[in-house]
Coordinates of C-alpha atoms in Angstrom, one line a residue:
Chain F
X1 CA 50.0 -99.3 -221.8
X2 CA 50.9 -103.0 -220.3
X3 CA 48.4 -105.8 -219.7
X4 CA 49.5 -106.1 -215.8
X5 CA 49.0 -109.5 -213.9
X6 CA 46.1 -108.3 -211.2
X7 CA 48.1 -110.3 -208.4
X8 CA 50.8 -107.3 -208.7
X9 CA 48.7 -105.1 -207.6
X10 CA 47.6 -104.0 -204.3
X11 CA 43.9 -104.3 -204.4
X12 CA 43.0 -103.8 -201.1
X13 CA 44.7 -100.4 -201.1
X14 CA 42.4 -97.8 -201.9
X15 CA 43.9 -94.6 -200.7
X16 CA 43.2 -93.0 -204.1
X17 CA 39.6 -94.5 -204.4
X18 CA 37.2 -91.8 -204.4
X19 CA 34.5 -94.2 -206.4
X20 CA 31.5 -95.1 -204.4
X21 CA 29.5 -97.3 -204.6
X22 CA 32.4 -100.0 -206.2
X23 CA 29.8 -102.2 -207.9
X24 CA 28.5 -100.9 -210.8
X25 CA 26.2 -103.5 -213.0
X26 CA 26.0 -101.4 -216.0
X27 CA 30.2 -101.5 -216.0
X28 CA 30.1 -104.9 -215.1
X29 CA 27.7 -106.0 -218.2
X30 CA 29.6 -103.8 -220.7
X31 CA 32.9 -105.6 -219.1
X32 CA 31.6 -108.7 -219.5
X33 CA 30.4 -108.4 -223.2
X34 CA 33.2 -106.3 -224.3
X35 CA 36.2 -106.5 -221.5
X36 CA 38.2 -103.7 -220.2
X37 CA 38.8 -101.6 -223.1
X38 CA 40.2 -98.3 -220.8
X39 CA 43.2 -99.0 -219.2
X40 CA 43.6 -98.1 -215.2
X41 CA 45.7 -96.0 -213.6
X42 CA 48.5 -97.4 -211.3
X43 CA 51.6 -96.3 -209.0
X44 CA 54.6 -97.2 -209.7
X45 CA 55.7 -99.0 -206.3
X46 CA 55.6 -103.0 -205.8
X47 CA 53.3 -104.2 -206.0
X48 CA 51.4 -101.7 -207.5
X49 CA 48.7 -99.2 -205.9
X50 CA 45.8 -98.4 -208.1
X51 CA 45.2 -94.4 -208.7
X52 CA 41.9 -94.8 -210.8
X53 CA 39.8 -97.9 -212.2
X54 CA 38.9 -98.8 -208.9
X55 CA 35.6 -100.1 -210.6
X56 CA 37.1 -101.8 -213.4
X57 CA 39.6 -104.1 -211.4
X58 CA 36.5 -105.0 -209.3
X59 CA 35.0 -106.1 -212.6
X60 CA 38.1 -108.1 -213.9
X61 CA 38.2 -109.7 -210.5
X62 CA 34.6 -110.7 -210.5
X63 CA 35.0 -112.5 -214.0
X64 CA 38.6 -113.7 -212.9
X65 CA 40.6 -112.0 -215.5
X66 CA 44.5 -112.7 -214.6
X67 CA 45.7 -109.5 -216.0
X68 CA 44.3 -106.0 -216.3
X69 CA 45.0 -103.2 -219.4
X70 CA 46.7 -100.4 -217.2
X71 CA 49.5 -97.1 -217.1
X72 CA 52.0 -97.0 -215.0
X73 CA 52.5 -93.8 -213.3
X74 CA 55.8 -92.5 -211.6
X75 CA 54.6 -89.5 -209.5
X76 CA 54.3 -88.4 -206.1
X77 CA 51.6 -89.0 -203.8
X78 CA 49.6 -85.6 -204.2
X79 CA 50.1 -85.7 -207.6
X80 CA 48.3 -89.0 -207.7
X81 CA 45.4 -88.2 -206.2
X82 CA 44.9 -85.5 -208.4
X83 CA 45.0 -87.5 -211.4
X84 CA 42.6 -89.8 -209.3
X85 CA 40.1 -86.7 -209.8
X86 CA 40.8 -85.5 -212.7
X87 CA 40.4 -89.1 -214.2
X88 CA 37.0 -89.3 -213.4
X89 CA 35.7 -85.4 -213.1
X90 CA 34.4 -86.0 -216.7
X91 CA 31.5 -88.6 -215.4
X92 CA 30.7 -86.5 -212.6
X93 CA 30.7 -87.1 -208.6
X94 CA 27.6 -88.1 -206.6
X95 CA 27.6 -86.3 -203.0
X96 CA 29.5 -89.1 -201.2
X97 CA 32.2 -89.4 -203.8
X98 CA 32.6 -85.5 -203.2
X99 CA 32.7 -86.2 -199.7
X100 CA 35.4 -89.0 -199.9
X101 CA 37.6 -86.5 -202.5
X102 CA 36.9 -83.6 -199.8
X103 CA 38.3 -85.7 -196.8
X104 CA 41.2 -87.0 -199.1
X105 CA 42.5 -83.8 -199.9
X106 CA 43.6 -83.0 -196.5
X107 CA 44.9 -86.6 -195.8
X108 CA 47.4 -86.0 -198.7
X109 CA 47.6 -82.2 -197.0
X110 CA 47.1 -81.3 -200.4
X111 CA 48.5 -77.5 -201.1
X112 CA 45.7 -74.8 -200.3
X113 CA 45.8 -73.3 -204.2
X114 CA 45.2 -77.1 -204.9
X115 CA 42.2 -77.6 -202.4
X116 CA 40.7 -74.5 -203.6
X117 CA 40.5 -76.0 -207.5
X118 CA 39.1 -79.1 -206.4
X119 CA 36.5 -77.6 -204.4
X120 CA 35.3 -75.1 -207.4
X121 CA 35.9 -78.4 -209.5
X122 CA 33.6 -80.3 -207.8
X123 CA 30.8 -77.8 -207.3
X124 CA 30.9 -77.6 -203.7
X125 CA 30.0 -74.8 -202.1
X126 CA 32.4 -72.9 -199.9
X127 CA 30.8 -72.9 -196.6
X128 CA 32.1 -74.4 -192.8
X129 CA 28.9 -76.1 -192.6
X130 CA 29.1 -77.8 -195.8
X131 CA 33.0 -78.7 -195.4
X132 CA 31.8 -80.2 -191.9
X133 CA 28.8 -82.1 -193.7
X134 CA 31.1 -83.7 -196.1
X135 CA 33.3 -84.9 -193.8
X136 CA 30.6 -86.2 -192.1
X137 CA 29.5 -87.9 -195.0
X138 CA 32.9 -89.8 -195.9
X139 CA 33.4 -91.0 -192.6
X140 CA 29.7 -91.9 -192.0
X141 CA 28.5 -95.6 -191.9
X142 CA 27.9 -97.7 -195.3
X143 CA 24.1 -97.6 -194.7
X144 CA 24.2 -93.8 -194.8
X145 CA 26.4 -93.3 -197.8
X146 CA 24.3 -96.0 -199.4
X147 CA 20.9 -94.4 -198.8
X148 CA 22.4 -90.9 -200.0
X149 CA 23.4 -92.6 -203.7
X150 CA 20.4 -94.6 -204.0
X151 CA 18.1 -91.8 -203.1
X152 CA 20.3 -88.9 -204.6
X153 CA 19.8 -87.3 -201.1
X154 CA 20.2 -83.2 -201.1
X155 CA 22.5 -81.7 -198.7
X156 CA 20.1 -80.2 -196.3
X157 CA 18.7 -83.6 -196.1
X158 CA 21.9 -85.3 -195.5
X159 CA 22.8 -82.5 -192.9
X160 CA 19.4 -83.4 -190.9
X161 CA 20.3 -87.1 -191.5
X162 CA 23.5 -86.3 -189.5
X163 CA 21.9 -84.5 -186.8
X164 CA 20.6 -88.5 -185.5
X165 CA 22.7 -90.6 -183.9
X166 CA 23.9 -93.8 -186.2
X167 CA 22.0 -96.3 -184.5
X168 CA 19.2 -94.1 -184.9
X169 CA 20.2 -93.2 -188.7
X170 CA 20.1 -97.0 -189.4
X171 CA 16.7 -97.8 -188.2
X172 CA 15.6 -94.7 -189.8
X173 CA 17.1 -95.7 -193.3
X174 CA 16.1 -99.1 -192.9
X175 CA 12.1 -97.8 -192.4
X176 CA 12.9 -95.3 -195.2
X177 CA 15.0 -97.4 -198.0
X178 CA 11.4 -98.8 -199.0
X179 CA 9.4 -95.9 -199.5
X180 CA 9.2 -93.5 -201.9
X181 CA 9.5 -89.7 -200.9
X182 CA 10.7 -86.7 -202.4
X183 CA 13.1 -84.4 -201.0
X184 CA 10.4 -82.1 -199.5
X185 CA 8.5 -85.0 -197.9
X186 CA 11.9 -86.8 -196.5
X187 CA 12.7 -82.9 -195.0
X188 CA 9.5 -82.9 -193.4
X189 CA 9.7 -86.5 -192.0
X190 CA 13.4 -85.8 -190.6
X191 CA 12.2 -82.4 -188.9
X192 CA 9.2 -83.8 -187.3
X193 CA 12.0 -86.5 -185.9
X194 CA 14.8 -84.0 -185.0
X195 CA 11.6 -82.5 -182.8
X196 CA 10.5 -85.7 -181.2
X197 CA 13.9 -86.4 -180.3
X198 CA 14.3 -83.2 -178.5
X199 CA 10.9 -83.0 -177.0
X200 CA 11.2 -86.7 -176.0
X201 CA 14.8 -87.5 -175.5
X202 CA 14.2 -90.7 -177.9
X203 CA 12.5 -91.5 -181.2
X204 CA 10.0 -94.4 -181.2
X205 CA 10.9 -96.1 -184.3
X206 CA 8.4 -99.1 -183.5
X207 CA 5.9 -96.0 -184.1
X208 CA 6.6 -96.0 -187.4
X209 CA 8.4 -99.1 -188.8
X210 CA 5.0 -100.6 -190.1
X211 CA 4.3 -97.5 -192.3
X212 CA 3.3 -98.2 -195.7
X213 CA 3.8 -94.5 -197.2
X214 CA 5.1 -91.2 -196.1
X215 CA 2.2 -89.5 -195.3
X216 CA 1.3 -92.3 -192.9
X217 CA 4.8 -91.9 -191.4
X218 CA 4.1 -87.7 -191.1
X219 CA 0.6 -88.6 -189.7
X220 CA 1.6 -90.7 -187.1
X221 CA 4.4 -88.2 -185.8
X222 CA 2.2 -85.0 -186.1
X223 CA -0.3 -86.9 -183.8
X224 CA 2.5 -87.6 -181.0
X225 CA 4.2 -83.9 -181.5
X226 CA 1.8 -81.9 -182.6
X227 CA -1.7 -82.8 -180.4
X228 CA -3.4 -79.6 -180.0
X229 CA -3.3 -79.0 -183.9
X230 CA -4.0 -82.9 -185.2
X231 CA -7.3 -82.4 -182.9
X232 CA -8.3 -79.1 -184.6
X233 CA -7.6 -80.1 -188.1
X234 CA -9.4 -83.7 -186.8
X235 CA -12.1 -81.1 -185.4
X236 CA -11.8 -79.4 -188.8
X237 CA -12.5 -82.9 -191.1
X238 CA -15.3 -83.8 -188.8
X239 CA -17.3 -80.5 -189.8
X240 CA -16.8 -80.5 -193.1
X241 CA -17.7 -84.2 -193.5
X242 CA -20.7 -83.1 -191.7
X243 CA -21.5 -79.8 -193.8
X244 CA -21.4 -82.2 -197.1
X245 CA -20.3 -79.6 -199.3
X246 CA -21.1 -80.1 -202.7
X247 CA -18.2 -80.8 -205.2
X248 CA -18.1 -76.7 -206.7
X249 CA -17.7 -75.6 -203.5
X250 CA -14.9 -75.5 -200.5
X251 CA -14.4 -73.7 -197.1
X252 CA -10.8 -73.0 -196.6
X253 CA -9.2 -72.8 -193.4
X254 CA -5.3 -71.7 -192.3
X255 CA -3.7 -74.8 -192.3
X256 CA -2.0 -73.7 -188.8
X257 CA -5.5 -71.8 -188.1
X258 CA -3.5 -68.5 -187.7
X259 CA -6.0 -66.9 -190.1
X260 CA -8.8 -64.8 -188.9
X261 CA -10.4 -65.6 -191.6
X262 CA -11.7 -68.5 -193.6
X263 CA -12.0 -68.4 -197.9
X264 CA -15.3 -69.6 -199.2
X265 CA -14.6 -71.3 -202.7
X266 CA -17.5 -71.6 -205.3
X267 CA -17.5 -72.1 -208.8
X268 CA -20.3 -72.1 -210.9
X269 CA -21.0 -72.5 -214.5
X270 CA -24.6 -70.9 -214.6
X271 CA -27.1 -68.8 -211.9
X272 CA -28.5 -71.6 -210.8
X273 CA -25.6 -72.9 -209.6
X274 CA -24.8 -69.6 -207.7
X275 CA -28.3 -69.4 -206.1
X276 CA -27.9 -73.3 -204.9
X277 CA -24.3 -72.6 -203.4
X278 CA -25.6 -69.9 -201.7
X279 CA -28.6 -71.3 -200.2
X280 CA -26.6 -74.4 -199.2
X281 CA -24.1 -71.6 -197.5
X282 CA -27.4 -70.2 -195.6
X283 CA -28.4 -73.2 -194.3
X284 CA -24.8 -74.2 -192.7
X285 CA -24.6 -70.5 -191.5
X286 CA -28.4 -71.1 -189.7
X287 CA -27.2 -74.6 -188.5
X288 CA -23.7 -73.2 -186.6
X289 CA -21.2 -74.7 -189.1
X290 CA -19.6 -72.1 -190.0
X291 CA -19.5 -70.3 -187.2
X292 CA -18.1 -73.6 -185.5
X293 CA -15.0 -73.5 -188.5
X294 CA -14.5 -69.8 -187.4
X295 CA -14.0 -70.5 -183.8
X296 CA -11.5 -73.4 -184.6
X297 CA -9.2 -70.2 -185.3
X298 CA -9.9 -68.6 -181.7
X299 CA -10.3 -71.4 -179.0
Chain P
X1 CA 32.6 -61.8 -169.5
X2 CA 34.6 -61.7 -172.7
X3 CA 35.5 -58.5 -174.6
X4 CA 37.6 -60.1 -177.0
X5 CA 35.4 -59.8 -180.3
X6 CA 34.6 -56.4 -179.7
X7 CA 35.2 -53.5 -182.8
X8 CA 34.6 -49.8 -182.8
X9 CA 33.6 -49.3 -186.5
X10 CA 33.1 -45.9 -188.2
X11 CA 29.4 -45.1 -188.3
X12 CA 27.6 -44.9 -192.2
X13 CA 24.3 -44.8 -193.3
X14 CA 21.3 -45.3 -190.8
X15 CA 22.0 -46.4 -187.2
X16 CA 18.4 -45.0 -186.1
X17 CA 16.3 -47.1 -187.8
X18 CA 12.3 -48.3 -187.8
X19 CA 12.0 -51.6 -185.8
X20 CA 11.3 -53.7 -188.5
X21 CA 8.0 -55.6 -187.1
X22 CA 6.8 -58.3 -188.5
X23 CA 4.2 -58.8 -191.5
X24 CA 0.4 -59.3 -190.8
X25 CA 1.0 -58.3 -186.9
X26 CA 0.2 -55.2 -185.1
X27 CA 3.2 -53.5 -184.5
X28 CA 4.0 -51.1 -182.1
X29 CA 6.0 -48.7 -184.4
X30 CA 9.3 -48.5 -181.9
X31 CA 12.9 -46.9 -183.2
X32 CA 16.0 -48.5 -182.9
X33 CA 19.2 -47.1 -181.9
X34 CA 22.4 -49.5 -183.2
X35 CA 24.8 -48.3 -181.5
X36 CA 25.6 -52.2 -180.8
X37 CA 25.0 -54.9 -183.4
X38 CA 25.5 -58.3 -181.2
X39 CA 25.2 -59.2 -177.8
X40 CA 27.6 -60.8 -174.8
X41 CA 25.0 -61.8 -173.5
X42 CA 24.1 -65.0 -175.8
X43 CA 20.7 -66.2 -174.6
X44 CA 19.8 -69.5 -176.1
X45 CA 16.4 -68.2 -178.1
X46 CA 18.0 -64.8 -178.9
X47 CA 17.0 -64.4 -182.7
X48 CA 20.5 -62.3 -183.3
X49 CA 21.8 -65.9 -183.7
X50 CA 20.0 -66.2 -186.7
X51 CA 20.2 -62.1 -188.0
X52 CA 24.0 -61.3 -187.1
X53 CA 26.2 -62.8 -189.7
X54 CA 29.3 -61.9 -187.9
X55 CA 30.4 -63.9 -184.8
X56 CA 31.8 -60.1 -183.3
X57 CA 30.3 -57.3 -182.2
X58 CA 30.1 -54.0 -183.6
X59 CA 30.1 -50.3 -181.8
X60 CA 29.5 -47.3 -183.6
X61 CA 31.2 -44.7 -181.0
X62 CA 30.8 -41.7 -183.5
X63 CA 27.3 -40.5 -180.5
X64 CA 27.0 -37.5 -182.4
X65 CA 26.4 -38.7 -186.3
X66 CA 23.9 -41.5 -184.3
X67 CA 22.3 -38.1 -182.4
X68 CA 21.5 -36.1 -185.8
X69 CA 19.8 -39.1 -186.7
X70 CA 17.5 -38.9 -183.7
X71 CA 16.9 -35.4 -183.6
X72 CA 16.1 -35.6 -187.6
X73 CA 13.4 -38.4 -186.8
X74 CA 11.8 -36.2 -184.0
X75 CA 12.3 -33.0 -185.7
X76 CA 10.0 -34.8 -188.8
X77 CA 7.6 -36.6 -186.4
X78 CA 4.5 -34.6 -186.3
X79 CA 1.8 -37.4 -185.0
X80 CA 3.3 -39.5 -182.7
X81 CA 5.7 -39.4 -179.7
X82 CA 8.6 -41.2 -180.3
X83 CA 10.0 -44.2 -178.2
X84 CA 14.1 -44.9 -179.3
X85 CA 15.7 -47.9 -177.8
X86 CA 19.1 -49.5 -178.3
X87 CA 18.2 -53.2 -177.4
X88 CA 17.2 -54.2 -180.8
X89 CA 19.9 -55.8 -182.1
X90 CA 22.5 -55.6 -178.8
X91 CA 21.4 -55.5 -174.7
X92 CA 21.6 -51.6 -174.0
X93 CA 23.5 -52.4 -170.6
X94 CA 25.6 -55.3 -171.0
X95 CA 28.6 -53.5 -172.1
X96 CA 27.7 -49.9 -171.0
X97 CA 29.6 -49.8 -167.7
X98 CA 32.9 -50.3 -169.9
X99 CA 32.1 -48.0 -173.0
X100 CA 29.8 -45.6 -171.8
X101 CA 27.8 -45.4 -174.3
X102 CA 24.0 -44.5 -173.3
X103 CA 25.4 -41.3 -171.1
X104 CA 25.2 -38.9 -174.5
X105 CA 22.3 -40.4 -175.5
X106 CA 20.3 -39.7 -172.1
X107 CA 21.4 -36.6 -171.6
X108 CA 20.1 -35.6 -175.2
X109 CA 16.8 -37.0 -174.2
X110 CA 16.8 -35.4 -170.8
X111 CA 17.5 -32.1 -172.8
X112 CA 15.3 -32.7 -175.6
X113 CA 12.4 -33.4 -174.1
X114 CA 10.4 -34.9 -176.9
X115 CA 10.4 -38.2 -177.1
X116 CA 11.5 -41.3 -175.1
X117 CA 14.7 -43.2 -174.5
X118 CA 14.6 -47.0 -173.4
X119 CA 17.0 -48.9 -172.5
X120 CA 16.5 -52.9 -172.4
X121 CA 18.3 -54.9 -170.7
X122 CA 19.0 -58.2 -168.6
X123 CA 22.4 -56.9 -167.7
X124 CA 21.5 -55.3 -163.7
X125 CA 23.7 -52.7 -163.4
X126 CA 23.1 -48.7 -163.6
X127 CA 24.9 -47.5 -161.1
X128 CA 27.2 -45.3 -163.0
X129 CA 24.3 -43.9 -164.8
X130 CA 22.1 -42.7 -162.0
X131 CA 23.5 -39.5 -161.9
X132 CA 22.6 -39.0 -165.2
X133 CA 18.8 -40.3 -165.6
X134 CA 16.2 -38.1 -166.2
X135 CA 12.3 -38.9 -166.6
X136 CA 12.7 -39.5 -170.3
X137 CA 14.6 -42.7 -170.0
X138 CA 12.8 -45.6 -169.9
X139 CA 14.7 -48.4 -167.5
X140 CA 13.6 -51.7 -169.1
X141 CA 14.3 -55.1 -168.3
X142 CA 13.3 -58.3 -170.1
X143 CA 11.9 -61.1 -167.1
X144 CA 11.4 -64.2 -166.8
X145 CA 11.3 -67.1 -164.0
X146 CA 14.4 -67.4 -162.9
X147 CA 14.3 -71.2 -163.9
X148 CA 14.4 -70.0 -167.7
X149 CA 17.2 -67.2 -166.5
X150 CA 19.1 -70.7 -165.3
X151 CA 18.9 -72.3 -168.7
X152 CA 18.6 -70.4 -171.4
X153 CA 19.7 -66.6 -170.4
X154 CA 23.1 -68.0 -168.3
X155 CA 25.4 -64.8 -168.8
X156 CA 22.9 -62.6 -167.9
X157 CA 21.5 -61.0 -164.2
X158 CA 19.3 -63.1 -161.9
X159 CA 15.8 -61.8 -161.6
X160 CA 16.5 -60.6 -157.9
X161 CA 18.9 -58.3 -159.4
X162 CA 16.9 -56.9 -162.6
X163 CA 13.8 -56.3 -160.0
X164 CA 16.3 -54.4 -157.5
X165 CA 17.6 -52.2 -160.3
X166 CA 14.3 -51.2 -161.7
X167 CA 13.3 -50.8 -157.8
X168 CA 16.8 -48.3 -158.2
X169 CA 15.4 -46.4 -161.4
X170 CA 12.2 -46.2 -159.7
X171 CA 13.7 -44.3 -156.8
X172 CA 15.9 -42.4 -159.2
X173 CA 12.9 -40.8 -160.7
X174 CA 12.7 -43.0 -163.6
X175 CA 9.5 -44.9 -165.3
X176 CA 10.5 -48.1 -165.9
X177 CA 9.4 -50.8 -168.6
X178 CA 8.8 -54.6 -168.3
X179 CA 9.0 -57.1 -170.9
X180 CA 8.1 -60.8 -170.7
X181 CA 9.6 -61.7 -174.3
X182 CA 10.1 -64.5 -175.0
X183 CA 7.3 -66.0 -172.6
X184 CA 7.8 -69.8 -173.1
X185 CA 5.9 -72.6 -172.6
X186 CA 7.1 -75.2 -170.3
X187 CA 6.2 -77.7 -168.2
X188 CA 4.4 -75.5 -164.8
X189 CA 5.3 -72.5 -166.2
X190 CA 2.1 -71.1 -165.5
X191 CA 2.8 -71.5 -161.9
X192 CA 6.4 -69.9 -162.2
X193 CA 4.9 -67.0 -163.9
X194 CA 2.5 -66.2 -161.3
X195 CA 5.2 -66.1 -158.6
X196 CA 7.5 -63.9 -161.2
X197 CA 4.2 -61.8 -161.6
X198 CA 4.1 -61.5 -157.2
X199 CA 7.6 -61.0 -157.1
X200 CA 7.2 -57.9 -159.4
X201 CA 4.3 -56.6 -157.4
X202 CA 6.3 -56.7 -154.4
X203 CA 9.5 -54.6 -155.2
X204 CA 7.9 -52.5 -157.6
X205 CA 5.7 -49.0 -157.7
X206 CA 3.4 -50.6 -160.4
X207 CA 1.9 -46.9 -161.0
X208 CA 5.4 -46.2 -162.6
X209 CA 5.9 -49.1 -164.8
X210 CA 5.1 -46.7 -168.2
X211 CA 4.7 -50.6 -169.8
X212 CA 4.5 -54.1 -170.2
X213 CA 4.9 -56.0 -173.0
X214 CA 4.1 -59.4 -173.9
X215 CA 5.6 -62.0 -176.6
X216 CA 5.7 -65.5 -176.6
X217 CA 8.5 -67.3 -178.2
X218 CA 8.6 -66.9 -181.5
X219 CA 11.9 -67.8 -184.3
X220 CA 12.3 -67.5 -187.4
X221 CA 13.2 -71.2 -189.4
X222 CA 17.0 -70.7 -189.4
X223 CA 16.3 -71.0 -185.4
X224 CA 14.7 -74.2 -185.0
X225 CA 17.8 -75.8 -186.8
X226 CA 19.8 -74.1 -184.0
X227 CA 17.4 -74.8 -181.2
X228 CA 17.4 -78.6 -182.3
X229 CA 21.3 -78.7 -182.8
X230 CA 21.6 -77.2 -179.3
X231 CA 18.7 -79.5 -177.9
X232 CA 16.7 -76.9 -176.5
X233 CA 14.0 -79.2 -174.9
X234 CA 12.4 -76.3 -173.1
X235 CA 12.4 -73.7 -175.8
X236 CA 10.9 -76.6 -178.1
X237 CA 8.4 -78.0 -175.3
X238 CA 4.9 -76.3 -176.9
X239 CA 3.3 -76.8 -180.5
X240 CA 5.0 -74.7 -182.7
X241 CA 3.1 -74.0 -186.1
X242 CA 4.4 -71.2 -189.4
X243 CA 2.6 -67.4 -188.9
X244 CA 2.3 -65.9 -191.5
X245 CA 5.5 -64.0 -191.3
X246 CA 7.2 -67.6 -192.0
X247 CA 8.2 -67.4 -188.2
X248 CA 7.5 -70.4 -185.8
X249 CA 5.1 -69.3 -183.2
X250 CA 3.1 -70.8 -180.6
X251 CA 0.1 -72.1 -182.1
X252 CA -2.8 -69.7 -181.6
X253 CA -5.1 -71.0 -179.3
X254 CA -2.2 -71.9 -176.7
X255 CA -0.8 -68.0 -177.5
X256 CA -4.4 -66.5 -176.4
X257 CA -4.6 -68.8 -173.6
X258 CA -1.2 -67.9 -172.3
X259 CA -1.6 -64.2 -173.0
X260 CA -5.2 -64.0 -171.4
X261 CA -3.5 -65.5 -168.4
X262 CA -0.3 -63.2 -168.0
X263 CA -2.8 -60.5 -169.1
X264 CA -5.2 -61.4 -166.2
X265 CA -2.8 -61.3 -163.2
X266 CA -0.7 -58.8 -164.4
X267 CA -4.2 -56.3 -164.5
X268 CA -5.1 -58.0 -161.0
X269 CA -2.4 -56.6 -159.5
X270 CA -2.5 -52.9 -160.9
X271 CA -5.6 -51.9 -163.0
X272 CA -4.1 -48.7 -165.0
X273 CA -0.9 -51.2 -166.3
X274 CA -0.5 -50.5 -169.7
X275 CA -0.1 -53.8 -171.2
X276 CA 0.9 -54.3 -174.7
X277 CA 1.4 -57.3 -177.0
X278 CA 4.8 -57.8 -179.6
X279 CA 4.1 -59.2 -183.2
X280 CA 0.7 -59.9 -182.4
X281 CA -2.5 -60.5 -184.6
X282 CA -5.4 -58.5 -184.7
X283 CA -7.9 -61.3 -183.3
X284 CA -5.7 -62.1 -180.7
X285 CA -5.8 -58.8 -179.3
X286 CA -9.0 -58.4 -179.5
X287 CA -9.7 -62.1 -177.8
X288 CA -7.4 -61.2 -174.5
X289 CA -8.0 -57.5 -174.3
X290 CA -11.5 -57.0 -175.6
X291 CA -9.4 -54.0 -178.0
X292 CA -10.0 -54.0 -181.6
X293 CA -7.0 -52.8 -182.8
X294 CA -7.2 -52.7 -186.8
X295 CA -3.5 -52.1 -187.4
X296 CA -0.3 -50.7 -185.9
X297 CA -0.9 -47.0 -186.1
X298 CA -3.9 -47.6 -183.7
X299 CA -1.4 -49.5 -180.9
X300 CA 1.1 -46.3 -182.1
X301 CA -1.6 -44.2 -180.9
X302 CA -2.5 -46.2 -177.3
X303 CA 1.0 -45.3 -176.8
X304 CA 0.6 -41.7 -177.1
X305 CA -2.5 -41.5 -174.9
X306 CA -0.3 -43.7 -172.5
X307 CA 2.6 -41.5 -172.3
X308 CA -0.1 -38.2 -172.4
X309 CA -1.6 -39.9 -169.5
X310 CA 1.7 -40.1 -167.5
X311 CA 4.2 -36.9 -168.8
X312 CA 1.0 -34.6 -169.2
X313 CA 2.3 -31.5 -171.1
X314 CA 5.5 -32.1 -170.3
X315 CA 6.4 -33.9 -173.3

């Protein structure tokens, strides 16, 4: 191990860098307190090129260190790249890092057995579609990469995000970044937006840019894309309201108004509660409310 | 036409199968003969984009093996008149001129005289089959407004050729089948379907149309993404919901509206037409036709009645 002057390192050359993002608050705090314990790995060329340890180097620069503990390796580029992967493998890679590593393998022209080994090591599913998505992430804009990492976006949702143009993605990410969402709620919103794009040719982001929750976005988009379904839902809500059902009763309708039947639900602890519920149902039948609910699935 | 990815495969296992139908919907009990798996026509909406994994087309050439399976099914059926077809996993006619796959099957059914064989296609060429056609072969075409053919069925025969070929089949003594499937909702579709039905009634003897199927566009979730990725604006025009079988389909009240319109237009042309719905729900049947079908068996019985009406005791 040697203490190398930072000015002897080409800090701009990131050909072996697979870390994303480079800024790491935990690491910064640790280095500020204790300093750099683990040496970085440098390729023996003039000036030196970093093989592994980009985050530590960033931290050293941030804290104005003049030197950094380093291990110097005199190896071919392909091997240096494999070093970079192996040196980071135990910490685990996020999706963007996997994508960068995947894209670089082709840049360094790794032989097929090494490619296969790295793909397995990174836990990448061997599929043409996944490979295509990884390449797109690696070459994607910073906002997309940050969004994927910060929100731990699944590959399925990344694929849905990649359907949009970079400009659309930017607007979308800026709206979604401040909201709380789950994998499935994000998938639903992305599906609705993709559909809106195909149906209407453009996505009107003004519709949703003031929304406070994912539910609000979903409702706005649904009204636009599924006006008939939304109007049936509204009608059902209004009938439900008029029915003023007791909390121990419910009339359940298929969410897509597809099933021919409705489910009537009663919870009772005493005979009287059953009696009351049946009386209530009889009243609703007489007043035509149940008939109206059944009609929603037909017309 | 590109014949590059066509492979002849050894026939193993069941090539003749029950049409898979779909859960919670009324299905017609069709039997499929999967001589060819895959299709060169590659229509944009085709369900094969989701079902068949391999890019190539497989052809089973061991026709005697296949016919032995057909034979066993006919022999074991005691209740219904079986209907077989090769148009489930492929187009029945698109490769036939080159590979002559249908001739022995047509001859088999002509000799057997106990079941019907349907060639379902969008490829309007039957001249090579005319000498072998017999009343037990049904020539059927999928029909759609030319606007849909132009945008979604680009490699298929135009409408007028399909109608002309159907006429040719009727002239050769065959009954013909018409399949409005998938019916696609788009801006102005009602008018186009009305003109289509007008054209059909001008070209064909509607009394010699054995059956007409109506089926609105439906597709598995995998195809939804395919439509999005390929920007199929027409296909995604309507409002889709997920049916009980997991497939996307138009919202039910829209399906009822469209089916009612088509049913009325067709019946207005010829009252005796036998019209059935592919993969529809009981209540849709009731609402559109007034028929109360409790299950798929009830529809199969309607087919039996229809066939008996047209063929009398010859089948």
